[in-house]
C-alpha atoms as an extended CHARMM CRD file, in Angstrom:
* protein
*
       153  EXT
         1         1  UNK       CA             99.5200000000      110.8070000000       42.8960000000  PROA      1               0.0000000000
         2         2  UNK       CA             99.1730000000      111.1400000000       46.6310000000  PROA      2               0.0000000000
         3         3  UNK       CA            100.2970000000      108.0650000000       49.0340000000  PROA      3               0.0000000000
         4         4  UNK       CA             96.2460000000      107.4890000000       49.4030000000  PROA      4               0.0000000000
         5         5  UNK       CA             95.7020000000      106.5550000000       45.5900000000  PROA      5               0.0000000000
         6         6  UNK       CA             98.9170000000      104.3900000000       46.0560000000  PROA      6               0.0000000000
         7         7  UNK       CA             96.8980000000      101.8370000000       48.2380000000  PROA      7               0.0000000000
         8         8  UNK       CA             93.3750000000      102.4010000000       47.2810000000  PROA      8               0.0000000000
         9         9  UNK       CA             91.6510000000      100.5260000000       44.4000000000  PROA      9               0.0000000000
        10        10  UNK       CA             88.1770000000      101.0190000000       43.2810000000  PROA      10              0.0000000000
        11        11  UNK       CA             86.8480000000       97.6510000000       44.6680000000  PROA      11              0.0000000000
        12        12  UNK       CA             87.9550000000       98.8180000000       47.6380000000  PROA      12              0.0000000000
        13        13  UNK       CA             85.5090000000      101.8680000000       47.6640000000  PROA      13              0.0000000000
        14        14  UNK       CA             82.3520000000      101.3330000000       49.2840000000  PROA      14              0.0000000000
        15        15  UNK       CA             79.4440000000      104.1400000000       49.4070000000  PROA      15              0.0000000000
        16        16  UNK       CA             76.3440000000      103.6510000000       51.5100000000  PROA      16              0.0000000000
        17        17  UNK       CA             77.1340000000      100.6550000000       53.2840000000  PROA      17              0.0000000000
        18        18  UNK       CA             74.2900000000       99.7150000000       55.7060000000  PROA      18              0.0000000000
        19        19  UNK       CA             75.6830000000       98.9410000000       59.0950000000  PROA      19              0.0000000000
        20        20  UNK       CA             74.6010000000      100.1530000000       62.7190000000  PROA      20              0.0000000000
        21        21  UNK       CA             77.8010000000       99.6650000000       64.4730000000  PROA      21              0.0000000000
        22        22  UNK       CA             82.0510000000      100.2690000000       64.3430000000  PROA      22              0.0000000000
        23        23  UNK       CA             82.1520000000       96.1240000000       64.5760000000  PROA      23              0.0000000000
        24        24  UNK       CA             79.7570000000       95.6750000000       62.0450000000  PROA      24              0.0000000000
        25        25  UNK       CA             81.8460000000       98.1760000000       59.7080000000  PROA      25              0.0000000000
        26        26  UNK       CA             85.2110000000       95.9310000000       60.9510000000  PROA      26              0.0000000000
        27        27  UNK       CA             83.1900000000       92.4260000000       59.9590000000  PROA      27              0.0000000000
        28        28  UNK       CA             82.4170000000       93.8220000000       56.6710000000  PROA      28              0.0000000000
        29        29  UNK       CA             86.0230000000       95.0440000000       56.0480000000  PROA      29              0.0000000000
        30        30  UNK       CA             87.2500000000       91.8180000000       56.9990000000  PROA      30              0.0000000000
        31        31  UNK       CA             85.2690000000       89.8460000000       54.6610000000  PROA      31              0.0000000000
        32        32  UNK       CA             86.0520000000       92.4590000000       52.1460000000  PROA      32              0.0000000000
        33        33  UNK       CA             89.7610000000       91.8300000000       52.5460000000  PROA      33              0.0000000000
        34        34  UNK       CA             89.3100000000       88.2980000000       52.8470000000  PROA      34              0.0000000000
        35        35  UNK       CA             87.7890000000       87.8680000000       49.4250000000  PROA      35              0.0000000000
        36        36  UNK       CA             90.3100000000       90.3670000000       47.9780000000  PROA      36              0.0000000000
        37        37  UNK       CA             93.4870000000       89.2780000000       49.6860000000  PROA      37              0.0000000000
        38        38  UNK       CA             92.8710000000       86.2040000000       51.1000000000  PROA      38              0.0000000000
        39        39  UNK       CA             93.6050000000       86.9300000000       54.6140000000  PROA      39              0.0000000000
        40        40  UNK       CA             91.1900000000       85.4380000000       57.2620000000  PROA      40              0.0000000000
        41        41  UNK       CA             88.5190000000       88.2340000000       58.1920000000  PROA      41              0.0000000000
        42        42  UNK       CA             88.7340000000       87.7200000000       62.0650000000  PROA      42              0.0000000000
        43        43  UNK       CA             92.4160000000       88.6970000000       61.5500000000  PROA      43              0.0000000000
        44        44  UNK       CA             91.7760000000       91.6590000000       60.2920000000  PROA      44              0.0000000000
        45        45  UNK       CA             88.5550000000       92.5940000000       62.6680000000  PROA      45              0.0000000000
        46        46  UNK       CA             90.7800000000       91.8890000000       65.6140000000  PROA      46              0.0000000000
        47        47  UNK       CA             93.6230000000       94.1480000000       64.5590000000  PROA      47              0.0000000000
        48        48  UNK       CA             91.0390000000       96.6160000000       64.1930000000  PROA      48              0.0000000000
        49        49  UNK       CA             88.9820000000       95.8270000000       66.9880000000  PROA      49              0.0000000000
        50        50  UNK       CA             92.7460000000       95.8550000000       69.0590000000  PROA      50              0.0000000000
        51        51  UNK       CA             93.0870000000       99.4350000000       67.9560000000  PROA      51              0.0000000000
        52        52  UNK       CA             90.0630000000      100.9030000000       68.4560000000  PROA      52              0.0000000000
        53        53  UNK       CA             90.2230000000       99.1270000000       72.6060000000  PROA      53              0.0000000000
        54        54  UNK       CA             93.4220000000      101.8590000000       72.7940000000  PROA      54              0.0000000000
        55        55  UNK       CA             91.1090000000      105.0200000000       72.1420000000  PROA      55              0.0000000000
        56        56  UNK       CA             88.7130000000      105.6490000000       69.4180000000  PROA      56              0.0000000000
        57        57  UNK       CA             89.9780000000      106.7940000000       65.6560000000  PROA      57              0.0000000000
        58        58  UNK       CA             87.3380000000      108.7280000000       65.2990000000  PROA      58              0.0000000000
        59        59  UNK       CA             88.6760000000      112.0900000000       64.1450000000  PROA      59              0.0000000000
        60        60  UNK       CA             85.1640000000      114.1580000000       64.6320000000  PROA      60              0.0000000000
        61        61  UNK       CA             83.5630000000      116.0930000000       61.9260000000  PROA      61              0.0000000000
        62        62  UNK       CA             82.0200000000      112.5710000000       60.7950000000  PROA      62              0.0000000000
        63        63  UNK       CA             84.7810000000      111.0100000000       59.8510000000  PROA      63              0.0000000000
        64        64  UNK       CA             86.9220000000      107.9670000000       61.3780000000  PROA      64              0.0000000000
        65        65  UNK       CA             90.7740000000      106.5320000000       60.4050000000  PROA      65              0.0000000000
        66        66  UNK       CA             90.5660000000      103.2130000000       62.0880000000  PROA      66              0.0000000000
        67        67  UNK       CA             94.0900000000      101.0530000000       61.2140000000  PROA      67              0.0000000000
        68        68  UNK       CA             95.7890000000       98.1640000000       62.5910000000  PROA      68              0.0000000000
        69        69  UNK       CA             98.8990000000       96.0810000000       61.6000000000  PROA      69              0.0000000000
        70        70  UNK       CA             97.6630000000       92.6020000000       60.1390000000  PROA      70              0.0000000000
        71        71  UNK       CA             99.3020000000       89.7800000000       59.7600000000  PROA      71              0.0000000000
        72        72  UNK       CA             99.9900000000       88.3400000000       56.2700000000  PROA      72              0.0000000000
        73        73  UNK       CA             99.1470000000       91.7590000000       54.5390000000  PROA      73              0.0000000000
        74        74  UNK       CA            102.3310000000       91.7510000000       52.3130000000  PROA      74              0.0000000000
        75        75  UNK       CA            101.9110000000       96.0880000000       52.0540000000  PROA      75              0.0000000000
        76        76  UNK       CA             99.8010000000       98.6780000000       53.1420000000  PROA      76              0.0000000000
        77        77  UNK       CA             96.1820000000       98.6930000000       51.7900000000  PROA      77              0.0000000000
        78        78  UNK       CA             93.1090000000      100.9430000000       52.0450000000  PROA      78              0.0000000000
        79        79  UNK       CA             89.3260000000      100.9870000000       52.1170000000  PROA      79              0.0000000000
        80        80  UNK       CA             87.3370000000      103.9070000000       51.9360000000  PROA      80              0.0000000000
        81        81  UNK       CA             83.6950000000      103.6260000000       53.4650000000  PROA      81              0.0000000000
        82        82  UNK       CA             80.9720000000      105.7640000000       53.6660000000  PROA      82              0.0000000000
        83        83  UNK       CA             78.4500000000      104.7610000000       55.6280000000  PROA      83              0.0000000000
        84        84  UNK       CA             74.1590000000      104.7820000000       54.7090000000  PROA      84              0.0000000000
        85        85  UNK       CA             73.3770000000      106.5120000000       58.2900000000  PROA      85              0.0000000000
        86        86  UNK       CA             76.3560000000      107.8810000000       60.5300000000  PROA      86              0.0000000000
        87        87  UNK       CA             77.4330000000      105.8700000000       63.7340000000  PROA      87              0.0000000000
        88        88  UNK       CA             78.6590000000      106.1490000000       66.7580000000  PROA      88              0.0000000000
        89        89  UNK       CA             82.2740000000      105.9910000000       67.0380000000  PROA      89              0.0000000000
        90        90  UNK       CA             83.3160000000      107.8510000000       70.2430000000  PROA      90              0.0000000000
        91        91  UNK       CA             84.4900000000      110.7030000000       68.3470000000  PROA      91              0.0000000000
        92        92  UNK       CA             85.8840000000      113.9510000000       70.2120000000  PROA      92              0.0000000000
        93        93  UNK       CA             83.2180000000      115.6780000000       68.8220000000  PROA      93              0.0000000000
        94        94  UNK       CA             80.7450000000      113.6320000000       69.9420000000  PROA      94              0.0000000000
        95        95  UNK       CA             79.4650000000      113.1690000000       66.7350000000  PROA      95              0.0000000000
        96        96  UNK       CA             78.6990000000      110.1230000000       64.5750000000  PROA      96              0.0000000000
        97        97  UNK       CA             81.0420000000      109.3220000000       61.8730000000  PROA      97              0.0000000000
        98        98  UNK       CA             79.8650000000      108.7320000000       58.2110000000  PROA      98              0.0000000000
        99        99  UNK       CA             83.0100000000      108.6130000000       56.1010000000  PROA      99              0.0000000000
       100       100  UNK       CA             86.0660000000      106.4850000000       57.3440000000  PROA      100             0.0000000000
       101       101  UNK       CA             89.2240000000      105.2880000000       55.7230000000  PROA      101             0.0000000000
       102       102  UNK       CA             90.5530000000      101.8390000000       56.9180000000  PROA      102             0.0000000000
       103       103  UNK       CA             94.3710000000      101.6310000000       56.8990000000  PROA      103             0.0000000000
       104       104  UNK       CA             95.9050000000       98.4730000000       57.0520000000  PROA      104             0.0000000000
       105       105  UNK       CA             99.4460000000       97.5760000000       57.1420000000  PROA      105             0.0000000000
       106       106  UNK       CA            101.9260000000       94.8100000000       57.8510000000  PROA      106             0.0000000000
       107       107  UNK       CA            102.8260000000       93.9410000000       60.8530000000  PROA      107             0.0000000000
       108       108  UNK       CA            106.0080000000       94.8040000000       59.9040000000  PROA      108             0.0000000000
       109       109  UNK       CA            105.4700000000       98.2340000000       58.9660000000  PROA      109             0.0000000000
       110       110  UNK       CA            107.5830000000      101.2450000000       58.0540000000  PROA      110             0.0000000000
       111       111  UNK       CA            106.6120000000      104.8580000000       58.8190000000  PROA      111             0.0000000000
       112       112  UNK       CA            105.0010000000      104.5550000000       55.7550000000  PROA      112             0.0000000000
       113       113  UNK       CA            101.5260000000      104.2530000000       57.7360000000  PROA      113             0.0000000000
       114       114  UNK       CA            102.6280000000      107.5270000000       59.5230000000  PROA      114             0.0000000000
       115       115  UNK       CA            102.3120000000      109.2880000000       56.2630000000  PROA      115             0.0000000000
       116       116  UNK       CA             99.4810000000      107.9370000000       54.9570000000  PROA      116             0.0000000000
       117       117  UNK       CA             97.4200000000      108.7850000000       57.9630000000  PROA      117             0.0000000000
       118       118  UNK       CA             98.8670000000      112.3090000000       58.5340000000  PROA      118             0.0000000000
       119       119  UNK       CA             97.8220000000      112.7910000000       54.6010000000  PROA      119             0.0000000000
       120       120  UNK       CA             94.5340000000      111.3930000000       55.8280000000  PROA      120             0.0000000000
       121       121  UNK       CA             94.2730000000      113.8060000000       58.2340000000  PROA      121             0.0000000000
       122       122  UNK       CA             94.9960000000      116.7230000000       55.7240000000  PROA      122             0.0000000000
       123       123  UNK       CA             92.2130000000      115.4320000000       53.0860000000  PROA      123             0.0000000000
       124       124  UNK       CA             89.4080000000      114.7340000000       56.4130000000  PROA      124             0.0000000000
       125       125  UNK       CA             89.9450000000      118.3490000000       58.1720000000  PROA      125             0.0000000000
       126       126  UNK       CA             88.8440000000      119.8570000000       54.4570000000  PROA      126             0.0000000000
       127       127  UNK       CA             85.4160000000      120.8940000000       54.5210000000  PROA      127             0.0000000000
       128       128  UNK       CA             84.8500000000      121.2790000000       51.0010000000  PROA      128             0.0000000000
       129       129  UNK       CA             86.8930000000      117.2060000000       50.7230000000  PROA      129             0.0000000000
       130       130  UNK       CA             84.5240000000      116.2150000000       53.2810000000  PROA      130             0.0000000000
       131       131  UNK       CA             81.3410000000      117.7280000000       51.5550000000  PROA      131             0.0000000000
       132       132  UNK       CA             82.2730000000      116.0410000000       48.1800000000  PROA      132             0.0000000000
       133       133  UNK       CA             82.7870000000      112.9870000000       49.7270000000  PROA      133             0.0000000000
       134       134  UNK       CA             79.3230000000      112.5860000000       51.2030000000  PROA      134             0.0000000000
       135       135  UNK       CA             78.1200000000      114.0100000000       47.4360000000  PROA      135             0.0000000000
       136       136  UNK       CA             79.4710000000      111.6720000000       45.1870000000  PROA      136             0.0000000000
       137       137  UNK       CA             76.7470000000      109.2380000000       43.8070000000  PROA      137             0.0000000000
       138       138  UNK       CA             79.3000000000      106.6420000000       41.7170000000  PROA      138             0.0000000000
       139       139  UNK       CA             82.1580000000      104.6570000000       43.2720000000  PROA      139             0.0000000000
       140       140  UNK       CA             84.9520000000      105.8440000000       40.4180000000  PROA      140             0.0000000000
       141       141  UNK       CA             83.8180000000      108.9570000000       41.0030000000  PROA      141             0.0000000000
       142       142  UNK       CA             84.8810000000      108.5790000000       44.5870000000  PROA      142             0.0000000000
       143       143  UNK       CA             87.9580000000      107.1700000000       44.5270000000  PROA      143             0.0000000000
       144       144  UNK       CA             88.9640000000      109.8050000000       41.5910000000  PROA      144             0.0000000000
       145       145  UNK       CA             88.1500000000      112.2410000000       43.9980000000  PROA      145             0.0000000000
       146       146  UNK       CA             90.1930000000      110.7190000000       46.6450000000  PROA      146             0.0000000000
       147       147  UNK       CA             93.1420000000      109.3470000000       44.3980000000  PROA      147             0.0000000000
       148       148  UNK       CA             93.4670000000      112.9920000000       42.9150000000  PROA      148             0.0000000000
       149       149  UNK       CA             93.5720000000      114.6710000000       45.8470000000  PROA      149             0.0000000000
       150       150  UNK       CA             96.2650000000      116.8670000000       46.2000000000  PROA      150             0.0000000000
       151       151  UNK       CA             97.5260000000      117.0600000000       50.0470000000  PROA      151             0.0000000000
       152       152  UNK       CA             99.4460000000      120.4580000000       51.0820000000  PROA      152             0.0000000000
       153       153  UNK       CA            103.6660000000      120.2690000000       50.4700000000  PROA      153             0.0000000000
C-alpha cells in the first residue's frame, strides 16, 4: 500500500463535485471533514485558505495539492476531488485544475506530509494516472485506483 491509501477512505472520495471556485472546493471540504471528524469546517477552510494566500498548489496539468496543518486533526487525512468543470486555481500552467488531493495534517506534523505530497506529485505528473482519474465513473473504483497505485522506489 502506498502512504496515499494509508489516509484516504472511500467517503472521502468525491467525483464530479459542482463548484465554481478554490473556496467553494475548501467550504465543501470543510463540511466534509466536519461531519466525518468533527472538526469545525472554518478551521479547516482557513488552514487551507492560509496556504493557498502563500502561492497557489496548483501543480498544472489540471491538477491541485492544496494542504494545511489543522488543528485538532489527531493524523494526517486525505480527500480526493474531482471536480464537474475545471477551475481556476492559479496554476503554472495557466490551466484550470480538475482533479485535486486535499492533505491535511496536524498541526503538529512530522515529515510525514513531505512524503505524502512528494508521492502525490509522482502519481499527478503520470499521464496515463491522470487520464484514469478523470475516467473513472464509480467512487471505489477511484480510490482503488488511487490506493493501488504503485509510486516509483
Amino acid at each position: 500500500m502506498n502512504l496515499i491509501g494509508k489516509i484516504l477512505t472511500p467517503e472521502h472520495v468525491l467525483l464530479d463535485l459542482d463548484v465554481a471556485s478554490k473556496k467553494r472546493v475548501f467550504e465543501q471540504v470543510g463540511l466534509l471533514v466536519e461531519n466525518t471528524r468533527g472538526i469545525a469546517r472554518s478551521e479547516i477552510f482557513d488552514c487551507l485558505f492560509a496556504r493557498e494566500k502563500l502561492g497557489s498548489t496548483g501543480l498544472g496539468q489540471g491538477v491541485a495539492i492544496p494542504h494545511g496543518r489543522a488543528r485538532g486533526l489527531k493524523e494526517a487525512m486525505g480527500v480526493f476531488i474531482r471536480l464537474k468543470t475545471p477551475i481556476p486555481f492559479d496554476a503554472p500552467d495557466g490551466k484550470p485544475v480538475q482533479c485535486l488531493f486535499v492533505l491535511l495534517v496536524p498541526e503538529q506534523a512530522t515529515d510525514l506530509h513531505l512524503q505524502v505530497l512528494s508521492e502525490l506529485a509522482q502519481l499527478f505528473s503520470s499521464r496515463q494516472m491522470r487520464e484514469q482519474m478523470l475516467g473513472v465513473s464509480i467512487r471505489d473504483e477511484l480510490y482503488q485506483l488511487l490506493n493501488n497505485w504503485v509510486p516509483n522506489a
